Coordinates of N, CA and C and ligand atoms in Angstrom, one line a residue:
X1 N 89.2 107.2 95.1 CA 89.0 105.7 95.1 C 89.8 105.1 96.3
X2 N 91.1 105.5 96.4 CA 92.0 105.0 97.5 C 91.4 105.2 98.8
X3 N 90.8 106.4 99.1 CA 90.3 106.7 100.4 C 89.1 105.8 100.7
X4 N 88.3 105.5 99.7 CA 87.1 104.6 99.9 C 87.6 103.2 100.2
X5 N 88.5 102.7 99.4 CA 89.0 101.3 99.6 C 89.7 101.2 101.0
X6 N 90.5 102.3 101.4 CA 91.1 102.2 102.7 C 90.1 102.2 103.8
X7 N 89.1 103.1 103.8 CA 88.1 103.2 104.8 C 87.3 101.9 105.0
X8 N 86.9 101.3 103.8 CA 86.2 100.0 103.8 C 87.0 98.9 104.4
X9 N 88.3 98.9 104.0 CA 89.2 97.8 104.5 C 89.4 97.9 106.0
X10 N 89.6 99.1 106.5 CA 89.8 99.3 108.0 C 88.5 98.8 108.7
X11 N 87.3 99.2 108.1 CA 86.1 98.9 108.8 C 85.9 97.3 108.8
X12 N 86.1 96.7 107.7 CA 86.0 95.2 107.6 C 86.9 94.5 108.5
X13 N 88.2 95.0 108.6 CA 89.1 94.4 109.5 C 88.7 94.5 111.0
X14 N 88.2 95.7 111.4 CA 87.7 95.8 112.7 C 86.5 94.9 113.0
X15 N 85.6 94.8 112.0 CA 84.4 93.9 112.2 C 84.9 92.4 112.4
X16 N 85.9 92.0 111.5 CA 86.4 90.6 111.5 C 87.0 90.3 112.9
X17 N 87.9 91.3 113.4 CA 88.6 91.1 114.6 C 87.6 91.0 115.8
X18 N 86.6 91.9 115.8 CA 85.6 91.9 116.9 C 84.9 90.6 116.9
X19 N 84.5 90.1 115.7 CA 83.7 88.9 115.6 C 84.6 87.7 116.1
X20 N 85.9 87.7 115.6 CA 86.8 86.6 116.0 C 87.0 86.6 117.5
X21 N 87.3 87.8 118.1 CA 87.6 87.8 119.5 C 86.3 87.4 120.4
X22 N 85.1 87.8 119.9 CA 83.9 87.4 120.7 C 83.8 85.8 120.6
X23 N 84.1 85.3 119.4 CA 84.0 83.8 119.3 C 85.0 83.2 120.3
X24 N 86.2 83.8 120.3 CA 87.3 83.2 121.2 C 86.9 83.3 122.6
X25 N 86.3 84.4 123.0 CA 85.8 84.6 124.4 C 84.8 83.5 124.8
X26 N 83.9 83.3 123.9 CA 82.8 82.3 124.1 C 83.5 80.9 124.3
X27 N 84.4 80.6 123.4 CA 85.1 79.3 123.5 C 85.8 79.2 124.9
X28 N 86.5 80.3 125.2 CA 87.4 80.3 126.4 C 86.5 80.1 127.6
X29 N 85.4 80.8 127.7 CA 84.6 80.7 128.9 C 84.0 79.3 129.0
X30 N 83.8 78.7 127.9 CA 83.2 77.3 127.9 C 84.2 76.3 128.4
X31 N 85.6 76.6 128.1 CA 86.6 75.7 128.5 C 87.2 76.2 129.8
X32 N 87.4 75.4 130.8 CA 88.0 75.8 132.1 C 89.5 76.2 131.8
X33 N 90.0 77.0 132.7 CA 91.5 77.5 132.5 C 92.4 76.3 132.4
X34 N 93.3 76.5 131.5 CA 94.3 75.4 131.3 C 95.3 75.4 132.5
X35 N 96.3 74.6 132.4 CA 97.3 74.5 133.6 C 98.0 75.8 133.7
X36 N 98.9 75.8 134.7 CA 99.6 77.1 135.1 C 100.2 77.8 133.9
X37 N 100.0 79.2 133.8 CA 100.4 79.9 132.6 C 101.9 80.0 132.6
X38 N 102.4 80.0 131.3 CA 103.9 80.1 131.0 C 104.2 81.5 130.7
X39 N 105.2 82.1 131.4 CA 105.5 83.6 131.1 C 106.3 83.7 129.8
X40 N 106.2 84.9 129.2 CA 106.9 85.1 127.9 C 108.3 85.7 128.3
X41 N 109.4 85.2 127.8 CA 110.7 85.8 128.2 C 110.8 87.3 127.8
X42 N 111.4 88.2 128.7 CA 111.4 89.6 128.4 C 112.3 89.9 127.1
X43 N 111.9 90.9 126.4 CA 112.7 91.3 125.2 C 114.1 91.9 125.6
X44 N 115.1 91.5 124.8 CA 116.4 92.1 125.1 C 116.4 93.6 124.8
X45 N 117.4 94.4 125.4 CA 117.4 95.8 125.1 C 117.5 96.1 123.6
X46 N 118.3 95.4 122.9 CA 118.4 95.6 121.4 C 117.0 95.4 120.8
X47 N 116.3 94.3 121.2 CA 115.0 94.0 120.6 C 114.0 95.2 120.9
X48 N 114.1 95.7 122.1 CA 113.2 96.8 122.5 C 113.5 98.0 121.7
X49 N 114.8 98.3 121.4 CA 115.1 99.5 120.6 C 114.6 99.4 119.2
X50 N 115.0 98.2 118.6 CA 114.6 98.0 117.2 C 113.1 97.9 117.0
X51 N 112.4 97.2 117.9 CA 110.9 97.1 117.8 C 110.3 98.4 118.1
X52 N 110.8 99.1 119.1 CA 110.2 100.4 119.5 C 110.4 101.4 118.4
X53 N 111.6 101.4 117.8 CA 111.9 102.4 116.7 C 111.0 102.1 115.5
X54 N 111.0 100.8 115.1 CA 110.2 100.4 114.0 C 108.7 100.8 114.2
X55 N 108.2 100.5 115.4 CA 106.7 100.8 115.6 C 106.5 102.3 115.6
X56 N 107.4 103.1 116.2 CA 107.1 104.6 116.3 C 107.2 105.2 114.9
X57 N 108.2 104.8 114.1 CA 108.3 105.2 112.7 C 107.1 104.9 111.9
X58 N 106.7 103.6 112.0 CA 105.5 103.1 111.2 C 104.3 103.9 111.6
X59 N 104.2 104.2 112.9 CA 103.0 104.9 113.4 C 102.9 106.3 112.8
X60 N 104.1 107.0 112.8 CA 104.1 108.4 112.2 C 103.8 108.3 110.7
X61 N 104.5 107.4 110.0 CA 104.3 107.2 108.5 C 102.8 106.9 108.2
X62 N 102.2 106.1 109.0 CA 100.8 105.8 108.9 C 99.9 107.1 109.1
X63 N 100.2 107.8 110.2 CA 99.4 109.0 110.5 C 99.5 110.0 109.4
X64 N 100.8 110.3 109.0 CA 101.0 111.4 108.0 C 100.5 111.0 106.6
X65 N 100.8 109.7 106.2 CA 100.3 109.3 104.9 C 98.8 109.2 104.8
X66 N 98.1 108.6 105.8 CA 96.7 108.4 105.7 C 95.9 109.6 106.0
X67 N 96.5 110.6 106.8 CA 95.8 111.8 107.0 C 95.5 112.5 105.6
X68 N 96.6 112.6 104.8 CA 96.5 113.3 103.5 C 95.7 112.5 102.5
X69 N 95.8 111.2 102.6 CA 95.0 110.3 101.7 C 93.5 110.3 102.0
X70 N 93.2 110.3 103.3 CA 91.8 110.2 103.7 C 91.1 111.5 103.9
X71 N 91.8 112.5 104.5 CA 91.1 113.7 104.9 C 91.5 115.0 104.1
X72 N 92.4 114.9 103.2 CA 92.9 116.1 102.5 C 92.7 116.0 101.0
X73 N 92.4 117.1 100.3 CA 92.3 117.1 98.9 C 93.6 117.3 98.3
X74 N 94.6 117.7 99.1 CA 96.0 117.8 98.6 C 96.8 116.6 98.8
X75 N 97.9 116.4 98.0 CA 98.8 115.3 98.3 C 99.7 115.8 99.4
X76 N 100.4 114.9 100.1 CA 101.2 115.3 101.3 C 102.2 116.3 100.8
X77 N 102.4 117.4 101.6 CA 103.4 118.4 101.2 C 104.0 119.0 102.5
X78 N 105.0 119.9 102.3 CA 105.6 120.7 103.4 C 106.2 119.8 104.5
X79 N 106.1 120.3 105.8 CA 106.8 119.7 106.9 C 106.3 118.2 107.1
X80 N 105.0 117.9 107.0 CA 104.7 116.5 107.1 C 105.4 115.6 106.1
X81 N 105.5 116.1 104.8 CA 106.2 115.3 103.8 C 107.7 115.1 104.1
X82 N 108.3 116.2 104.5 CA 109.7 116.2 104.9 C 110.0 115.2 106.0
X83 N 109.1 115.3 107.0 CA 109.2 114.3 108.2 C 108.9 112.9 107.7
X84 N 108.0 112.7 106.8 CA 107.6 111.4 106.3 C 108.8 110.8 105.6
X85 N 109.6 111.6 104.9 CA 110.8 111.2 104.2 C 111.9 110.8 105.2
X86 N 112.1 111.6 106.2 CA 113.2 111.4 107.2 C 112.8 110.1 108.0
X87 N 111.6 110.1 108.5 CA 111.1 109.0 109.3 C 111.1 107.7 108.4
X88 N 110.8 107.9 107.1 CA 110.8 106.8 106.2 C 112.2 106.1 106.1
X89 N 113.2 106.9 106.1 CA 114.6 106.4 106.1 C 114.8 105.6 107.4
X90 N 114.4 106.2 108.5 CA 114.6 105.5 109.8 C 113.8 104.1 109.8
X91 N 112.6 104.2 109.3 CA 111.8 103.0 109.1 C 112.5 101.9 108.4
X92 N 113.1 102.3 107.2 CA 113.8 101.4 106.4 C 115.0 100.7 107.1
X93 N 115.7 101.5 107.9 CA 116.9 101.0 108.7 C 116.4 100.1 109.8
X94 N 115.4 100.5 110.5 CA 114.9 99.6 111.6 C 114.3 98.3 111.0
X95 N 113.6 98.4 109.9 CA 113.1 97.2 109.2 C 114.2 96.2 108.9
X96 N 115.3 96.8 108.3 CA 116.5 95.9 107.9 C 117.1 95.3 109.2
X97 N 117.2 96.1 110.3 CA 117.8 95.6 111.5 C 116.9 94.4 112.1
X98 N 115.6 94.7 112.0 CA 114.7 93.7 112.6 C 114.8 92.4 111.8
X99 N 114.8 92.5 110.4 CA 114.9 91.3 109.6 C 116.2 90.5 109.8
X100 N 117.3 91.3 110.0 CA 118.7 90.7 110.2 C 118.7 90.0 111.5
X101 N 118.2 90.6 112.6 CA 118.3 90.1 113.9 C 117.3 89.1 114.3
X102 N 116.0 89.2 113.8 CA 115.0 88.3 114.3 C 114.2 87.5 113.3
X103 N 114.6 87.5 112.0 CA 113.8 86.8 111.0 C 113.8 85.3 111.3
X104 N 114.9 84.8 112.0 CA 114.9 83.3 112.3 C 113.8 82.9 113.2
X105 N 113.3 83.8 114.0 CA 112.2 83.5 114.9 C 110.9 83.3 114.2
X106 N 110.8 83.6 112.9 CA 109.6 83.5 112.1 C 109.7 82.6 111.0
X107 N 110.5 81.5 111.2 CA 110.7 80.5 110.0 C 109.7 79.4 109.9
X108 N 109.0 79.1 111.1 CA 108.0 78.0 110.9 C 106.7 78.5 110.3
X109 N 105.9 77.7 109.8 CA 104.7 78.1 109.1 C 103.5 78.3 110.1
X110 N 103.0 79.5 110.3 CA 101.8 79.7 111.1 C 101.3 81.1 110.6
X111 N 100.1 81.5 111.0 CA 99.5 82.8 110.5 C 100.4 83.9 111.0
X112 N 100.8 83.9 112.2 CA 101.6 85.0 112.7 C 102.9 85.2 111.9
X113 N 103.6 84.1 111.6 CA 104.8 84.3 110.8 C 104.5 84.7 109.4
X114 N 103.3 84.2 108.8 CA 102.9 84.6 107.5 C 102.7 86.1 107.5
X115 N 102.0 86.7 108.5 CA 101.8 88.1 108.6 C 103.1 88.9 108.7
X116 N 104.1 88.3 109.5 CA 105.4 88.9 109.6 C 106.0 89.1 108.3
X117 N 106.1 88.0 107.4 CA 106.8 88.1 106.1 C 106.0 89.0 105.2
X118 N 104.6 89.0 105.3 CA 103.9 89.9 104.4 C 104.1 91.4 104.8
X119 N 104.3 91.6 106.1 CA 104.6 93.0 106.5 C 106.0 93.4 106.0
X120 N 107.0 92.4 106.1 CA 108.3 92.7 105.6 C 108.3 93.0 104.1
X121 N 107.5 92.2 103.3 CA 107.4 92.5 101.8 C 106.7 93.8 101.5
X122 N 105.6 94.1 102.3 CA 105.0 95.4 102.0 C 105.9 96.6 102.4
X123 N 106.7 96.4 103.5 CA 107.7 97.4 103.9 C 108.7 97.6 102.8
X124 N 109.2 96.5 102.2 CA 110.2 96.6 101.2 C 109.6 97.4 100.0
X125 N 108.3 97.1 99.6 CA 107.7 97.8 98.5 C 107.5 99.2 98.8
X126 N 107.3 99.6 100.1 CA 107.2 101.0 100.5 C 108.5 101.7 100.3
X127 N 109.6 101.0 100.7 CA 110.9 101.6 100.6 C 111.3 101.8 99.1
X128 N 111.1 100.7 98.3 CA 111.5 100.8 96.9 C 110.7 101.8 96.1
X129 N 109.4 101.9 96.3 CA 108.6 102.8 95.6 C 108.9 104.3 96.0
X130 N 109.2 104.5 97.2 CA 109.5 105.9 97.6 C 110.8 106.3 97.1
X131 N 111.8 105.4 97.0 CA 113.1 105.7 96.4 C 113.0 106.0 94.9
X132 N 112.2 105.1 94.3 CA 112.0 105.3 92.8 C 111.3 106.6 92.5
X133 N 110.3 106.9 93.4 CA 109.5 108.2 93.2 C 110.4 109.4 93.2
X134 N 111.6 109.3 94.0 CA 112.5 110.4 94.1 C 113.5 110.5 93.0
X135 N 113.5 109.5 92.1 CA 114.5 109.6 91.0 C 113.8 110.4 89.9
X136 N 114.5 111.4 89.3 CA 113.9 112.3 88.3 C 114.1 111.6 86.9
X137 N 113.8 110.3 86.8 CA 114.0 109.7 85.5 C 112.7 109.1 84.9
X138 N 111.7 109.1 85.7 CA 110.4 108.5 85.2 C 109.5 109.5 84.6
X139 N 108.7 109.1 83.6 CA 107.6 110.0 83.1 C 106.5 110.0 84.1
X140 N 105.6 111.0 83.9 CA 104.6 111.3 84.9 C 103.7 110.1 85.1
X141 N 103.3 109.3 84.1 CA 102.5 108.2 84.2 C 103.1 107.2 85.2
X142 N 104.4 106.9 85.0 CA 105.1 106.0 85.9 C 105.2 106.5 87.3
X143 N 105.4 107.8 87.5 CA 105.5 108.4 88.8 C 104.1 108.2 89.5
X144 N 103.1 108.4 88.7 CA 101.7 108.2 89.3 C 101.5 106.8 89.7
X145 N 101.9 105.8 88.9 CA 101.8 104.4 89.2 C 102.6 104.1 90.4
X146 N 103.8 104.6 90.6 CA 104.7 104.3 91.8 C 104.0 104.9 93.0
X147 N 103.3 106.0 92.9 CA 102.6 106.7 94.0 C 101.5 105.8 94.4
X148 N 100.7 105.2 93.5 CA 99.6 104.3 93.8 C 100.1 103.0 94.4
X149 N 101.2 102.5 93.9 CA 101.7 101.2 94.5 C 102.2 101.5 95.9
X150 N 102.8 102.7 96.1 CA 103.2 103.1 97.5 C 102.0 103.2 98.4
X151 N 100.9 103.8 98.0 CA 99.8 104.0 98.8 C 99.1 102.6 99.2
X152 N 99.0 101.7 98.1 CA 98.3 100.4 98.4 C 99.2 99.5 99.2
X153 N 100.6 99.7 99.0 CA 101.5 98.9 99.9 C 101.4 99.4 101.3
X154 N 101.1 100.7 101.5 CA 100.9 101.3 102.8 C 99.7 100.7 103.5
X155 N 98.6 100.6 102.7 CA 97.3 100.1 103.2 C 97.5 98.6 103.6
X156 N 98.2 97.8 102.7 CA 98.4 96.4 103.0 C 99.3 96.3 104.3
X157 N 100.3 97.1 104.4 CA 101.2 97.0 105.6 C 100.5 97.3 106.9
X158 N 99.5 98.3 106.8 CA 98.8 98.6 108.0 C 97.8 97.5 108.4
X159 N 97.1 96.9 107.4 CA 96.2 95.8 107.7 C 96.9 94.6 108.2
X160 N 98.1 94.3 107.6 CA 98.8 93.1 108.0 C 99.4 93.3 109.4
X161 N 99.9 94.6 109.7 CA 100.5 94.8 111.0 C 99.4 94.7 112.1
X162 N 98.2 95.0 111.9 CA 97.1 94.8 112.9 C 96.9 93.4 113.1
X163 N 96.8 92.6 112.0 CA 96.6 91.1 112.1 C 97.8 90.5 112.8
X164 N 99.0 90.9 112.5 CA 100.2 90.4 113.2 C 100.1 90.6 114.7
X165 N 99.8 91.9 115.1 CA 99.6 92.2 116.5 C 98.5 91.4 117.2
X166 N 97.4 91.2 116.4 CA 96.3 90.5 117.0 C 96.7 89.0 117.2
X167 N 97.3 88.4 116.2 CA 97.7 87.0 116.4 C 98.8 86.9 117.6
X168 N 99.7 87.9 117.7 CA 100.7 87.9 118.8 C 99.9 88.0 120.1
X169 N 98.9 88.8 120.2 CA 98.1 89.0 121.4 C 97.4 87.7 121.8
X170 N 96.8 87.0 120.7 CA 96.1 85.8 121.0 C 97.1 84.7 121.5
X171 N 98.3 84.7 120.9 CA 99.3 83.6 121.3 C 99.7 83.9 122.7
X172 N 99.9 85.1 123.1 CA 100.2 85.5 124.5 C 99.1 85.1 125.4
X173 N 97.9 85.3 125.0 CA 96.7 85.0 125.8 C 96.6 83.5 126.1
X174 N 96.9 82.7 125.1 CA 96.7 81.2 125.2 C 97.9 80.6 126.0
X175 N 98.9 81.4 126.3 CA 100.1 80.8 127.0 C 99.8 80.6 128.5
Ligands
HEM1 C1 110.3 103.7 103.6 C2 109.8 104.6 104.0 C3 108.9 105.6 103.3 C4 109.2 106.7 102.5 C5 110.6 107.1 102.1 C6 108.0 107.3 102.0 C7 107.9 108.4 101.1 C8 106.7 108.9 100.6 C9 106.7 110.0 99.7 C10 107.9 110.7 99.1 C11 105.4 110.2 99.5 C12 104.7 111.4 98.7 C13 104.7 111.1 97.3 C14 104.1 112.3 96.5 O1 103.2 112.9 97.0 O2 104.6 112.4 95.4 C15 104.6 109.3 100.3 C16 103.2 109.2 100.3 C17 102.5 108.4 101.1 N1 103.1 107.5 102.0 FE1 105.0 107.1 102.3 N2 106.9 106.6 102.6 C18 107.4 105.6 103.3 C19 106.7 104.7 104.1 C20 105.4 104.8 104.3 C21 104.6 104.0 105.2 C22 105.2 102.9 106.1 C23 103.3 104.3 105.1 C24 102.1 103.8 105.8 C25 102.0 103.0 106.7 C26 103.3 105.4 104.0 C27 102.1 105.9 103.6 C28 102.0 106.9 102.6 C29 100.8 107.4 102.1 C30 99.4 106.9 102.5 C31 101.1 108.3 101.1 C32 100.2 109.1 100.2 C33 99.9 110.5 100.8 C34 99.0 111.3 99.9 O3 97.9 110.8 99.6 O4 99.4 112.4 99.6 N3 104.5 105.6 103.6 N4 105.5 108.5 101.0

């Protein structure tokens, strides 16, 4: 069931973004170029490390998690699972650093900031469910529920991260 919902969600997201960007292109070509473009200030070295680390960790967690969910009949195991756990810890640390250092930049209301906070929430859910899954105190049914919440939080975090990057790209384009 999860693999069907994930595949359909990814497909729908791609179709929506393709449609939206073609609409944007049509609008843009009908309106003449605005005044001189404003450049985006370069990211500080700290921002580059935190953002780079967060993105690399998220990319590995996405690949390892969704490979097993979409293409394997087995649950994640062995080296990919061990790396998923270790990279998961790094992901949690980078997410904390990112929120502490840069959450002020996302305080006004707009879609991009809304996606930022939804990503932060889904990231928190991923961290909490994975920690709870590792505690030997829950019965099997609860473990299974935590696993499902983890997987669906992962799906939401991936969809939201794509929307966040898309709105950031659009904002950069319109500058
Ligand atoms: C905070 C960091 C994370 C930790 C510690 C973590 C830990 C885990 C663990 C322990 C499992 C295996 C559960 C089991 O089979 O019993 C798992 C599964 C999974 N994780 Fe994560 N995870 C983290 C973040 C993420 C992220 C960011 C994503 C995706 C973007 C993700 C996607 C998945 C998926 C899809 C599965 C299910 C794999 C399967 O079907 O076997 N995880 N994770």
